[in-house]
Amino acid sequence: MSQVSNPTSAGPSGRFSRRGILGGGVTVLAAGALSACKSSTSSAEAGSGSGGAQKGKKVIFVVHEKNSFFPPVQKGFEAYGKAMGWQTQFTGPATFDQSTVVNMMQNAVNAKPDGLILTRIDDTSYDGVIKAAQAAGIPVILSNVASADYEKLGVGFVGQDFVPAGVTAGEQILKHIAKQGRRSGAIVIGKIQAGNSALEQRGKGIKQAVSDYNRAHGTKFTTEDLIVGTDEAGAVSKIDGRYSRDPHSVAGWAGTAFECQFVATWAKSKNLVGKFANGGFDMTSPVLAGIKDGSIDYTIGQNPWAQGWVAAALLAQQIDPGYPSFTYDTGAEVVDSSNIAAVSAREAKVA
């Protein structure tokens, strides 16, 4: 998923950048937003949005795991839905399980909603559900993760361009390692799930950045993957196990999601903060707190609010008047000590 060269128009793939959309390049989405804002005005008085022709429409959003990343996504989705007068449902398993996710998505299709938003974290497992929805005349858009060849399904996607975002993350971890004067060592690439295409692509980008840095600077950094899961106790145990095997080899921990918060918890408990660089992705409360107290050096944001609000807006234009969706890149925002106060204040509004 690459950015288009002209951000105010779509290329053959139908992709748009955030800058193009926000700059006025997409009249349809702007019109949808205006409609939502008008509905919002009436909802302040009546307690529900008018939504025009879409009032009362049922829209379901199913994610692969309702972990700590998703509350802003849910709030963005529900805010747009309220403005349109939709009946909204945001659902997903508490912890990831492939068969459970597929069943929940199929149940959503069986409920015959007017629109459906899904996460697609691998290349094949969810395609049957997507095709079943389309066969039933249910508009579908993907959010957060789309995976390879999603375009062939005829659906749009709202989310990050993962490999370039991984490159950005790799550049950040190397910048903070350089402050320690190191020229070699392992950069441990953390992952909360195996096989999640977003995490794999971010990891690929981190490795690309490290390789490029080594060539440019004559350094000898290596990379290795570590699956830690989403449970903090289990993650801390795996992090401690890797570090204990060879403490001096670790130059930095580069998460592909919010693994850096687990590294911070562990490092603080062991008085190891500052012995290595630590960063990752997402803007969960523990991650932002870690940047504030110095146990995390950076994180890469991906505008979760947009993954709810913009996905809903694009779905709305599919529902009525029937415009197709496209791809919207939610970006790779670098958050560190220089902007943590402003970002924390913003994220507190949608946590």
XYZ file of C-alpha atoms in Angstrom:
351
model
C 0.000 0.000 0.000
C 1.913 3.023 -1.213
C 1.136 6.702 -1.210
C 0.010 8.176 -4.524
C 2.341 10.718 -6.072
C -0.479 13.210 -6.577
C -2.229 13.385 -3.201
C -5.257 15.240 -4.541
C -6.312 12.608 -7.044
C -6.673 8.875 -7.194
C -4.480 6.642 -9.286
C -5.573 3.402 -10.931
C -5.690 1.662 -7.558
C -8.118 4.202 -6.116
C -5.709 5.159 -3.324
C -5.662 8.529 -1.641
C -3.344 10.070 0.919
C -4.554 11.779 4.087
C -3.204 15.080 2.762
C -5.275 14.812 -0.399
C -8.463 14.063 1.454
C -7.992 16.715 4.086
C -6.912 19.192 1.421
C -10.258 18.925 -0.364
C -9.394 16.384 -3.044
C -12.351 14.121 -2.281
C -15.635 15.940 -2.589
C -17.743 12.918 -1.715
C -16.097 12.322 1.644
C -16.299 16.011 2.458
C -19.991 15.959 1.644
C -20.445 12.946 3.879
C -18.671 14.717 6.703
C -20.840 17.794 6.209
C -23.931 15.613 6.365
C -22.634 14.057 9.566
C -21.951 17.463 11.095
C -25.475 18.646 10.271
C -26.832 15.495 11.866
C -24.665 16.122 14.900
C -26.273 19.540 15.377
C -29.740 18.042 15.539
C -28.548 15.160 17.718
C -27.427 17.628 20.359
C -31.092 18.603 20.697
C -32.893 15.363 19.884
C -30.386 12.879 21.341
C -29.826 11.095 18.026
C -28.575 12.088 14.598
C -31.015 12.554 11.731
C -28.688 10.915 9.209
C -31.133 11.648 6.365
C -31.675 8.543 4.257
C -29.370 6.542 6.524
C -31.191 7.044 9.815
C -31.754 3.681 11.474
C -29.258 1.812 9.285
C -27.501 -1.044 11.082
C -23.702 -1.084 10.748
C -21.388 -3.629 12.389
C -17.623 -3.317 12.936
C -15.796 -6.589 13.731
C -12.126 -6.551 14.787
C -9.738 -9.468 15.222
C -9.053 -8.603 18.884
C -10.479 -5.937 21.196
C -7.153 -5.058 22.784
C -6.076 -1.691 24.211
C -5.442 -0.190 20.764
C -9.072 -0.193 19.676
C -11.041 2.148 22.006
C -10.283 5.244 19.855
C -11.257 3.277 16.734
C -14.554 2.346 18.360
C -15.210 5.917 19.490
C -14.505 7.310 16.018
C -16.841 4.742 14.466
C -19.587 5.377 17.003
C -19.261 9.158 16.701
C -19.834 9.030 12.959
C -22.622 6.491 13.391
C -24.411 8.682 15.919
C -24.221 11.656 13.594
C -25.775 9.585 10.811
C -28.442 8.072 13.035
C -27.062 4.551 12.591
C -27.511 1.607 14.908
C -23.879 0.626 15.522
C -22.210 -2.454 16.971
C -18.462 -2.749 17.584
C -17.356 -6.263 18.433
C -14.481 -8.750 18.468
C -12.940 -11.364 20.770
C -11.126 -10.279 23.944
C -8.095 -12.249 22.771
C -7.285 -13.318 19.233
C -8.473 -16.708 18.039
C -8.774 -17.284 14.316
C -11.869 -19.479 14.286
C -13.652 -17.215 16.781
C -12.964 -14.165 14.633
C -14.227 -15.854 11.469
C -17.387 -17.017 13.285
C -18.054 -13.535 14.675
C -17.632 -12.016 11.225
C -19.957 -14.594 9.666
C -22.514 -13.938 12.414
C -22.305 -10.260 11.536
C -23.070 -11.090 7.903
C -25.972 -13.310 8.999
C -27.412 -10.373 10.967
C -27.979 -8.664 7.571
C -26.544 -5.237 8.423
C -26.647 -2.326 6.003
C -22.852 -2.101 6.137
C -19.873 -3.961 7.526
C -16.358 -2.907 8.587
C -13.789 -5.664 9.135
C -10.115 -6.195 9.912
C -8.321 -8.629 7.575
C -5.073 -9.700 9.232
C -4.004 -12.335 6.727
C -4.336 -12.975 3.010
C -7.036 -15.647 2.920
C -8.824 -16.485 6.194
C -11.533 -13.820 5.970
C -12.159 -13.712 2.238
C -15.059 -16.160 2.410
C -16.857 -13.881 4.855
C -16.172 -10.794 2.747
C -17.467 -12.491 -0.398
C -20.545 -13.757 1.451
C -21.332 -10.223 2.567
C -20.898 -8.872 -0.945
C -23.098 -11.639 -2.359
C -25.773 -10.594 0.121
C -25.524 -6.987 -1.067
C -23.809 -5.747 2.112
C -21.200 -3.001 1.517
C -17.833 -3.828 3.113
C -14.752 -1.782 3.948
C -11.575 -2.870 5.724
C -9.971 -0.978 8.587
C -6.743 -1.220 10.628
C -5.321 -4.187 8.660
C -6.063 -5.213 5.077
C -3.286 -7.684 4.031
C -1.992 -8.419 0.542
C -4.325 -8.412 -2.489
C -7.271 -6.921 -0.632
C -7.875 -4.753 -3.709
C -8.906 -7.857 -5.649
C -11.893 -8.157 -3.318
C -13.168 -4.775 -4.475
C -13.032 -3.170 -1.031
C -11.439 -0.010 0.325
C -9.077 0.179 3.299
C -8.468 2.733 6.056
C -5.145 2.170 7.788
C -1.409 2.535 7.816
C 1.029 1.856 4.972
C 2.919 -0.687 7.049
C 6.337 -1.193 5.419
C 7.115 2.564 5.195
C 5.851 2.937 8.777
C 8.257 0.177 9.788
C 11.097 2.031 8.092
C 10.173 5.119 10.120
C 10.215 3.029 13.301
C 13.589 1.544 12.367
C 15.040 4.996 11.829
C 13.770 6.038 15.258
C 15.219 3.058 17.149
C 18.575 3.597 15.426
C 18.536 7.290 16.296
C 18.100 6.494 19.971
C 20.669 3.687 19.921
C 23.159 6.118 18.352
C 22.784 8.397 21.380
C 24.328 5.585 23.436
C 27.341 5.385 21.134
C 26.752 1.774 20.125
C 27.768 0.485 16.706
C 26.652 -3.126 17.021
C 24.176 -5.294 18.867
C 20.790 -6.922 18.452
C 17.601 -5.003 17.788
C 14.784 -7.220 19.061
C 11.634 -6.799 16.960
C 8.656 -7.513 19.208
C 5.348 -8.877 17.935
C 2.102 -9.421 19.831
C 0.835 -11.947 17.257
C 2.407 -14.348 14.804
C 1.174 -14.104 11.233
C -0.495 -10.677 11.518
C 0.352 -9.076 8.174
C 0.580 -5.556 9.612
C 3.152 -6.633 12.187
C 5.091 -8.660 9.626
C 5.247 -5.715 7.230
C 6.297 -3.289 9.961
C 9.007 -5.762 10.955
C 10.134 -5.905 7.335
C 10.391 -2.121 7.287
C 12.425 -2.065 10.517
C 14.829 -4.621 9.083
C 15.137 -2.570 5.895
C 16.018 0.538 7.906
C 18.650 -1.361 9.906
C 20.211 -2.794 6.741
C 20.320 0.638 5.113
C 21.834 2.163 8.267
C 24.543 -0.492 8.473
C 25.561 0.143 4.859
C 25.616 3.902 5.330
C 27.460 3.963 8.680
C 29.578 0.814 8.725
C 27.723 -0.472 11.783
C 26.911 -4.095 12.546
C 23.437 -4.134 14.053
C 21.402 -7.329 13.711
C 17.671 -7.966 14.040
C 15.673 -10.813 15.552
C 11.969 -11.448 16.098
C 10.320 -12.111 19.461
C 6.641 -13.064 19.815
C 5.480 -11.759 23.208
C 1.651 -11.847 23.100
C -0.715 -9.282 24.622
C -0.695 -10.492 28.232
C 1.729 -8.321 30.209
C 2.958 -11.005 32.607
C 3.633 -13.430 29.775
C 5.275 -10.737 27.661
C 7.545 -9.588 30.493
C 8.632 -13.179 31.061
C 9.594 -13.603 27.393
C 11.410 -10.271 27.320
C 13.329 -11.126 30.475
C 14.184 -14.544 29.067
C 15.691 -13.049 25.912
C 17.665 -10.443 27.817
C 18.949 -12.932 30.388
C 20.412 -15.180 27.707
C 22.833 -12.449 26.580
C 22.271 -9.083 28.294
C 25.067 -7.168 26.584
C 23.919 -8.108 23.090
C 20.655 -6.113 23.187
C 21.006 -2.640 21.726
C 17.293 -1.930 21.446
C 13.727 -3.211 21.481
C 11.664 -2.227 18.438
C 8.031 -3.253 18.817
C 5.681 -3.648 15.871
C 2.714 -2.754 18.120
C 2.550 -1.760 21.806
C 5.170 -4.281 23.006
C 7.343 -1.372 24.135
C 5.024 -0.859 27.128
C 5.890 -4.378 28.325
C 9.605 -3.683 27.836
C 9.163 -0.500 29.891
C 7.419 -2.360 32.722
C 10.194 -4.955 32.795
C 13.048 -2.437 32.475
C 11.720 -0.334 35.342
C 11.388 -3.391 37.571
C 15.011 -4.341 36.847
C 16.490 -0.796 36.977
C 17.541 -1.152 33.342
C 15.989 1.997 31.859
C 18.593 3.713 29.688
C 20.656 0.569 29.086
C 19.111 0.200 25.603
C 16.673 1.987 23.298
C 12.984 1.097 23.441
C 10.135 2.017 21.127
C 7.229 0.714 19.114
C 3.813 1.542 17.717
C 0.459 2.834 18.935
C -0.631 5.369 21.515
C -2.058 3.333 24.373
C -2.035 5.009 27.788
C 0.925 2.914 29.078
C 2.947 3.758 25.946
C 2.349 7.495 26.335
C 3.130 7.265 30.060
C 6.377 5.476 29.209
C 7.442 8.274 26.886
C 6.697 10.782 29.643
C 8.824 8.952 32.234
C 11.629 8.111 29.787
C 11.228 4.325 29.779
C 10.045 4.474 26.142
C 11.901 6.576 23.583
C 9.279 6.853 20.837
C 6.133 5.381 19.368
C 4.649 5.469 15.878
C 0.996 6.489 15.734
C -1.525 5.476 13.071
C -4.529 7.707 13.841
C -6.903 5.111 15.314
C -9.740 7.642 15.425
C -9.622 7.853 11.620
C -9.684 4.068 11.395
C -13.148 4.312 12.933
C -14.475 7.663 11.725
C -13.106 7.703 8.169
C -13.911 4.020 7.644
C -17.499 4.787 8.665
C -17.619 7.812 6.347
C -16.398 5.775 3.401
C -18.902 3.045 4.186
C -21.660 5.667 4.368
C -20.992 6.768 0.806
C -21.224 3.138 -0.313
C -24.562 2.700 1.461
C -26.047 5.873 -0.030
C -25.702 7.211 -2.682
C -23.509 4.249 -3.690
C -20.001 5.570 -4.365
C -17.172 3.019 -4.127
C -14.624 3.284 -1.333
C -10.884 3.759 -1.694
C -7.735 3.473 0.391
C -6.919 6.096 3.020
C -3.446 6.045 4.598
C -3.673 6.965 8.294
C 0.027 7.849 8.462
C 3.037 7.153 10.673
C 3.166 9.891 13.309
C 6.365 9.968 15.384
C 5.634 10.603 19.061
C 8.522 11.264 21.450
C 9.549 13.616 24.232
C 9.277 16.628 21.914
C 5.511 16.340 21.365
C 4.256 13.974 24.075
C 2.303 16.643 25.983
C 0.220 17.677 22.977
C -0.353 14.108 21.798
C -1.360 12.950 25.305
C -3.921 15.756 25.572
C -5.380 14.809 22.198
C -5.506 11.072 22.883
C -7.160 11.611 26.281
C -10.230 12.814 24.396
C -10.688 9.489 22.614
C -9.276 6.956 25.102
